[in-house]
Tab-separated table of C-alpha atoms in Angstrom:
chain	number	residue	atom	x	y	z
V	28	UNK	CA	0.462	-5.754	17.938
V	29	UNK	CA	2.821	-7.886	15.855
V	30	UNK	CA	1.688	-9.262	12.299
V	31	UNK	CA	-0.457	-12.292	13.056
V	32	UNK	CA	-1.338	-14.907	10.526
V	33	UNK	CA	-5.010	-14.789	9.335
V	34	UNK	CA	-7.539	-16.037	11.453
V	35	UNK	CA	-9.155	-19.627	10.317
V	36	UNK	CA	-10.835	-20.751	13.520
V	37	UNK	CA	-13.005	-18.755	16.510
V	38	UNK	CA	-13.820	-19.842	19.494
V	39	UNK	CA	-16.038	-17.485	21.314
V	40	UNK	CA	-17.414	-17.410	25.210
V	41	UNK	CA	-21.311	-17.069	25.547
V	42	UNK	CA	-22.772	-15.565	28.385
V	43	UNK	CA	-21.665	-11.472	27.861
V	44	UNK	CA	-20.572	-12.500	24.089
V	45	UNK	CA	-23.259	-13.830	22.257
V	46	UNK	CA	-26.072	-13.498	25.045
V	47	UNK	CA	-26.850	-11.427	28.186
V	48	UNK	CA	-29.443	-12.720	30.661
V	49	UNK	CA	-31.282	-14.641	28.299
V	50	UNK	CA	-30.891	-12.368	25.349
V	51	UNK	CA	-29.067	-12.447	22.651
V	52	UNK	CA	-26.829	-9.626	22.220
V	53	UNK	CA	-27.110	-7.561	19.167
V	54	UNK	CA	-24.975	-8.850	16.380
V	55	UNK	CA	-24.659	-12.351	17.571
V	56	UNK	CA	-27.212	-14.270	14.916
V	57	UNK	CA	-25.035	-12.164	12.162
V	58	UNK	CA	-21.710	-13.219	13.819
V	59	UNK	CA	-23.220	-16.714	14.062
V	60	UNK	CA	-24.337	-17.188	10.642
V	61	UNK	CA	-21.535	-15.816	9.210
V	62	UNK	CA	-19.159	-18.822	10.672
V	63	UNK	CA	-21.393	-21.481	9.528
V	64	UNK	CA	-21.423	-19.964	5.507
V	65	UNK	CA	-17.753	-19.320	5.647
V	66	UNK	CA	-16.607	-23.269	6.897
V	67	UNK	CA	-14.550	-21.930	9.406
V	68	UNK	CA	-14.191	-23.728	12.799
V	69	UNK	CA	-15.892	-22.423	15.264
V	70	UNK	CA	-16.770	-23.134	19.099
V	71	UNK	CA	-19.117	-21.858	21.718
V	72	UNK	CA	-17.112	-22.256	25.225
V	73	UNK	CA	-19.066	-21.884	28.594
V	74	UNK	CA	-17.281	-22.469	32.062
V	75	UNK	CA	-20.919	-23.483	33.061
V	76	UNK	CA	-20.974	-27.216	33.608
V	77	UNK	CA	-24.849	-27.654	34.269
V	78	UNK	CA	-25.760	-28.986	30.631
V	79	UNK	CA	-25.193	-30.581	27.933
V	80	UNK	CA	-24.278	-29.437	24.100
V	81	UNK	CA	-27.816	-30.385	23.294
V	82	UNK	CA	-29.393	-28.168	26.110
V	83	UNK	CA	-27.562	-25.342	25.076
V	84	UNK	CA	-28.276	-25.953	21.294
V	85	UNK	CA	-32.103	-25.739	22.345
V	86	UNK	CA	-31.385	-23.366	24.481
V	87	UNK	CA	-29.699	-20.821	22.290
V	88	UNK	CA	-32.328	-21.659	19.477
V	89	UNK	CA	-35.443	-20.410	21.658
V	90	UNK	CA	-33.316	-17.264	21.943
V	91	UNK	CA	-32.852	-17.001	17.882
V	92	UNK	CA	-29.004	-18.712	17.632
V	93	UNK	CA	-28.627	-21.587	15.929
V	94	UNK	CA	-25.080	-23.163	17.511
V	95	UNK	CA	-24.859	-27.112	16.294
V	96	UNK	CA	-24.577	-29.174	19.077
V	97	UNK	CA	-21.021	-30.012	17.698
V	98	UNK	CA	-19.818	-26.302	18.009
V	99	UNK	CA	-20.407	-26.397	21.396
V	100	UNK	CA	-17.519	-26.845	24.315
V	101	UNK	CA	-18.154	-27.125	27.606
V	102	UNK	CA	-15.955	-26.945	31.213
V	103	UNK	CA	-17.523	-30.289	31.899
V	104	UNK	CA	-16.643	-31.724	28.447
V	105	UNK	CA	-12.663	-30.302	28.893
V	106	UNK	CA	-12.560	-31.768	32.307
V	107	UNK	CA	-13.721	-35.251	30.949
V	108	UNK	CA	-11.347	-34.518	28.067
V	109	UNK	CA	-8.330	-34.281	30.720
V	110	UNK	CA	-9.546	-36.730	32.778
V	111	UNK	CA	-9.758	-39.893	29.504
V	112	UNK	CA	-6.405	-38.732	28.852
V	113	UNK	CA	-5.135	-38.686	32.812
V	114	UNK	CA	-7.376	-42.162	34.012
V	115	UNK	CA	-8.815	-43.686	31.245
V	116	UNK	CA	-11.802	-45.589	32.606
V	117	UNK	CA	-11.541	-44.678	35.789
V	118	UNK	CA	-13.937	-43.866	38.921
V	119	UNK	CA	-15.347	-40.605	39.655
V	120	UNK	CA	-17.649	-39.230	43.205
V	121	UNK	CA	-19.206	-36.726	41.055
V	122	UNK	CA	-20.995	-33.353	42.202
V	123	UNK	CA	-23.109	-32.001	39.463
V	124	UNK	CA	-25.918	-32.098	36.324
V	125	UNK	CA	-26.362	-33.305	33.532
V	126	UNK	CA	-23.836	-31.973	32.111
V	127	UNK	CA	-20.699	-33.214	33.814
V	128	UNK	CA	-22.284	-36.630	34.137
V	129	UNK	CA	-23.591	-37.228	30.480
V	130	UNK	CA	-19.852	-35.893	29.219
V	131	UNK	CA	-18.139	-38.693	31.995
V	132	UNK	CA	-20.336	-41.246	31.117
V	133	UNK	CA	-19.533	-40.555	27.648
V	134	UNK	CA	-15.801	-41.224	28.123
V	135	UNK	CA	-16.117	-44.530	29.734
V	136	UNK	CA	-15.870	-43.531	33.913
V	137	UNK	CA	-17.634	-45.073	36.445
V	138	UNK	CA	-19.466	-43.133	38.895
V	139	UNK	CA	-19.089	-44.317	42.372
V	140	UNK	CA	-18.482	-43.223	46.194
V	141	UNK	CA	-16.824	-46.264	46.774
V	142	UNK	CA	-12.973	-45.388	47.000
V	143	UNK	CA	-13.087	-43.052	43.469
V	144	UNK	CA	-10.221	-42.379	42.121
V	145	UNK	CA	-11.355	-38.292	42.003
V	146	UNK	CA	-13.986	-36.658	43.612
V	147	UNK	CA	-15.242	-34.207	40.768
V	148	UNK	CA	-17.028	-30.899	41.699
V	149	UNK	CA	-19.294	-29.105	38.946
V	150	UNK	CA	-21.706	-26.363	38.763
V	151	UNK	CA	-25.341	-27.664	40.317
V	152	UNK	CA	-28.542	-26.123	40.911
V	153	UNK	CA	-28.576	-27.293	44.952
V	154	UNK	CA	-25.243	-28.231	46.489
V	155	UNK	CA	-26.170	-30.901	49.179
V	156	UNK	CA	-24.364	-30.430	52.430
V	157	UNK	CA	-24.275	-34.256	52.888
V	158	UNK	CA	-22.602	-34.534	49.094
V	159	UNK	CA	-19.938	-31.964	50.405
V	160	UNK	CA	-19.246	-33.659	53.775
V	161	UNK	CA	-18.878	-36.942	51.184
V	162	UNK	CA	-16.349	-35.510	48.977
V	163	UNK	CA	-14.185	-34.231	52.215
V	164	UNK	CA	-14.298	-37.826	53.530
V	165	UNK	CA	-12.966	-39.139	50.158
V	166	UNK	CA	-10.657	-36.763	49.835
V	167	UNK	CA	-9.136	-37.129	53.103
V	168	UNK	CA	-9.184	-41.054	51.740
V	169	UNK	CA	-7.000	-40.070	49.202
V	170	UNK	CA	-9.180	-39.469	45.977
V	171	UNK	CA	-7.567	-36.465	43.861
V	172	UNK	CA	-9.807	-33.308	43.801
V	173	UNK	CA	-11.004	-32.161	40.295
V	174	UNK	CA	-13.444	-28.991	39.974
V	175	UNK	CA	-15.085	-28.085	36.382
V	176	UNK	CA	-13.903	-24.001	36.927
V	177	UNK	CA	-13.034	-21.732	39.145
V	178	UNK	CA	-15.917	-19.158	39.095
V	179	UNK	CA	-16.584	-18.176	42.781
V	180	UNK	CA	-20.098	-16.408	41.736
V	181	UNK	CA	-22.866	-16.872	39.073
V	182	UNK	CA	-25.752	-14.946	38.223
V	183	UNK	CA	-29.472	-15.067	38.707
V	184	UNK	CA	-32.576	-13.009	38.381
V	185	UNK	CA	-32.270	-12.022	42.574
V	186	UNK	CA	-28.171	-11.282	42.299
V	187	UNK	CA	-25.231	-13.189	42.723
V	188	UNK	CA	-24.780	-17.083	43.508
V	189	UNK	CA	-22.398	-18.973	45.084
V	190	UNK	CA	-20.714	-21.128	42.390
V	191	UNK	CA	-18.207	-23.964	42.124
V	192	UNK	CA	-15.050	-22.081	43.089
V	193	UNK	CA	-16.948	-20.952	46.756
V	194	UNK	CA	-17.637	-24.855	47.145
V	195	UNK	CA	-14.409	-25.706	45.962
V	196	UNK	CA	-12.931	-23.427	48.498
V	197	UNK	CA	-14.591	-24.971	51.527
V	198	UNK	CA	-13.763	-28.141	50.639
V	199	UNK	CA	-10.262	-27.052	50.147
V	200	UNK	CA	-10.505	-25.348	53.617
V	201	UNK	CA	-11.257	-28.748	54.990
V	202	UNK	CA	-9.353	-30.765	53.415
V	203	UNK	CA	-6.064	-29.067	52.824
V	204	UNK	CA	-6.089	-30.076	48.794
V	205	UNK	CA	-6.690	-27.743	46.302
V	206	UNK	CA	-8.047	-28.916	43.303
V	207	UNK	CA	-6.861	-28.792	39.614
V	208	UNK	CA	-9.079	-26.557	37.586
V	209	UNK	CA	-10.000	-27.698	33.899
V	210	UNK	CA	-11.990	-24.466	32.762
V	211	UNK	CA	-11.207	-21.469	31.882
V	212	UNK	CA	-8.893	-19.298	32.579
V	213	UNK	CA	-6.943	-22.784	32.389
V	214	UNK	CA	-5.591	-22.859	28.576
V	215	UNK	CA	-6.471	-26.898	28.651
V	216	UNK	CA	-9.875	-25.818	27.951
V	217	UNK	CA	-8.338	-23.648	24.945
V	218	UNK	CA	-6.441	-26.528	23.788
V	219	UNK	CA	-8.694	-29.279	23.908
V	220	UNK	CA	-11.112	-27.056	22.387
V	221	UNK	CA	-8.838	-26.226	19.500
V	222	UNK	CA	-7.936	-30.538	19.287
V	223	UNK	CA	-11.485	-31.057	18.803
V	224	UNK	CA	-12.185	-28.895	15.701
V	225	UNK	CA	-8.566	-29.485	14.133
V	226	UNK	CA	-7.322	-25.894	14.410
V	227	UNK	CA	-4.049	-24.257	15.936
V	228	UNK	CA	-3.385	-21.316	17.968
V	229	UNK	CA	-1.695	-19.869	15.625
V	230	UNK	CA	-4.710	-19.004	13.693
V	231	UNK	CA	-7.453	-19.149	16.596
V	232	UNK	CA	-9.129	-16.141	17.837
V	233	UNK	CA	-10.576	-15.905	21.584
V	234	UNK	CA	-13.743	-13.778	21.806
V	235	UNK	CA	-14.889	-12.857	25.457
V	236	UNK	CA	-15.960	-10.767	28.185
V	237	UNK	CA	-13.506	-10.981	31.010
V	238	UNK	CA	-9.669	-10.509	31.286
V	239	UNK	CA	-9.360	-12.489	34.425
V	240	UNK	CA	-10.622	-15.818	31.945
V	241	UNK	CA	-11.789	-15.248	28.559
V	242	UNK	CA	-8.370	-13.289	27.576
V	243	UNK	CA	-6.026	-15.041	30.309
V	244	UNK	CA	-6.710	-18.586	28.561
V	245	UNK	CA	-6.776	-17.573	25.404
V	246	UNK	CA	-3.558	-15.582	25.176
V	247	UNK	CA	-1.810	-18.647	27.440
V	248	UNK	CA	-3.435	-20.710	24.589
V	249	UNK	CA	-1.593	-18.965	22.091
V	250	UNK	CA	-4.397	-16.887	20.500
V	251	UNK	CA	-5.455	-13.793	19.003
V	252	UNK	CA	-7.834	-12.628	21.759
V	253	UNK	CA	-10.579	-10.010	21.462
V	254	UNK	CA	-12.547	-8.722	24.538
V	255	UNK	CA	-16.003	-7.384	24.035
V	256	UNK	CA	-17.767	-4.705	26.366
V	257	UNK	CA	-20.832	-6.383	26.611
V	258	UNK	CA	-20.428	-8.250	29.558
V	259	UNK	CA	-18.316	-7.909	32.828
V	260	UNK	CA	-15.283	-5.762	31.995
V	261	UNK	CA	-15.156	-2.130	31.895
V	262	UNK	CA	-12.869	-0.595	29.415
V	263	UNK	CA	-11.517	1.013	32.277
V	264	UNK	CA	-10.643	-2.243	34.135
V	265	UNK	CA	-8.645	-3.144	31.480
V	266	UNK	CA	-5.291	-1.487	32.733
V	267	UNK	CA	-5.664	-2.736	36.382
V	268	UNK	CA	-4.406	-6.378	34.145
V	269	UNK	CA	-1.171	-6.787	33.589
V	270	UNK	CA	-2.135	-8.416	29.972
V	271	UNK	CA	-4.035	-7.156	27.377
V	272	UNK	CA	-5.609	-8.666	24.597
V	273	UNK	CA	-5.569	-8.073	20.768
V	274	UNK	CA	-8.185	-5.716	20.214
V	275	UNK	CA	-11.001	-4.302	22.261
V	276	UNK	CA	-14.023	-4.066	20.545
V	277	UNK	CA	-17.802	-2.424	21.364
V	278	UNK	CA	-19.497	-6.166	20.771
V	279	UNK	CA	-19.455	-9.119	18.533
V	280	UNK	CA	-21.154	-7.277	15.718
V	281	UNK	CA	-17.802	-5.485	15.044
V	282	UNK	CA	-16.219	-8.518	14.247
V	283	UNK	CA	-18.721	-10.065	11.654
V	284	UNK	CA	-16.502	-8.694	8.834
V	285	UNK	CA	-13.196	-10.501	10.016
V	286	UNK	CA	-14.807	-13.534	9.418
């Protein structure tokens, strides 16, 4: 790997980084405490669009990690990010929580099925057949098609779920429009991420679990990139990519001393 300045900010992926199906992984308080002592910026990124920094912040403190609600970066909060710069004030036929709505509202959009300028698709607990057959119709119309990320499955306690890339795919199907994607592996989210805590590439690191989005957008950011094997990827898998990252590394306790 060629000489790299030293690292001043870290932005790090949750779900297979810090925590695994409600736990948090081993190493993760240390890794966590360690940023807030040392000044460094730091974010917590999650393609998961459902809440809001504050959830997460209470959720990750029940589980023992304290994560400030202003270290937090979510798909939902990129894709409202991209969207104030796009549109500002614009109109939105929004599919999803909390999350995605709180972070629109935030930026000024109206939410509407009235001739929207996009029809936005997020993650959601129940996706409504009649909301679906809604954002065709308004697509067809001629509102642009926005989705929060492209992950086709997500977990749960009986196996996998379909996520917002499946929807997005039917509605694609029937439509004939792909969307734009603003989370990961998308290096927007990277960027805007990075904007937000006034740090540059070229001394960011990328900390996650999955080539295909984790080390994708943050190499295509312009990172350092580090993939942990706590989550998805198999240190096998790793050569069936035709990237790599920086450094493989058992879990995010090996990197509490490059802090």
């Amino acid at each position: 790997m060629a000489d790299r300045r030293p690292i001043e900010s870290w932005l790090t992926d949750m779900d297979g980084v810090l925590i695994h199906e409600g736990v948090p992984i081993p190493g993760a308080d240390a890794f966590l405490k360690r940023l807030r002592e040392s000044g460094k910026p730091f974010l917590v990124l999650t393609n998961n669009s459902i809440y809001t920094p504050r959830d997460l912040h209470a959720r990750l403190r029940r589980m023992g990690l304290d994560v400030p609600t202003e270290n937090i970066w979510t798909s939902a909060m990129a894709t409202a990010q991209f969207l104030d710069d796009q549109r500002p004030e614009g109109t939105a036929y929004v599919i999803g929580e909390a999350g995605l709505t709180t972070a629109l509202h935030d930026i000024g959009y109206i939410l509407t099925d009235h001739e929207p300028d996009y029809v936005i698709l997020g993650e959601t607990r129940t996706y409504s057949f009649e909301a679906m057959t809604k954002a065709v119709r308004l697509i067809n119309d001629g509102a642009r098609f926005i989705c929060t990320n492209p992950d086709e499955t997500g977990p749960s306690a009986e196996g996998a779920l379909p996520a917002t890339g499946a929807v997005a795919a039917l509605i694609t199907k029937a439509t004939g429009k792909s969307p734009y994607f603003a989370g990961k592996p998308n290096p927007l989210m990277m960027r805007t991420g990075l904007n937000t805590i006034g740090a540059h590439s070229e001394t960011s690191a990328m900390i996650g679990d999955r080539m295909d989005t984790d080390v994708l957008a943050g190499m295509e950011a312009g990172m350092q990139t580090f993939l942990v094997l706590t989550g998805l990827t198999r240190p096998e898998q790793v050569e069936d990519f035709p990237y790599r990252p920086s450094q493989i590394v058992d879990s995010i306790a090996d990197l509490v001393d490059r802090i």
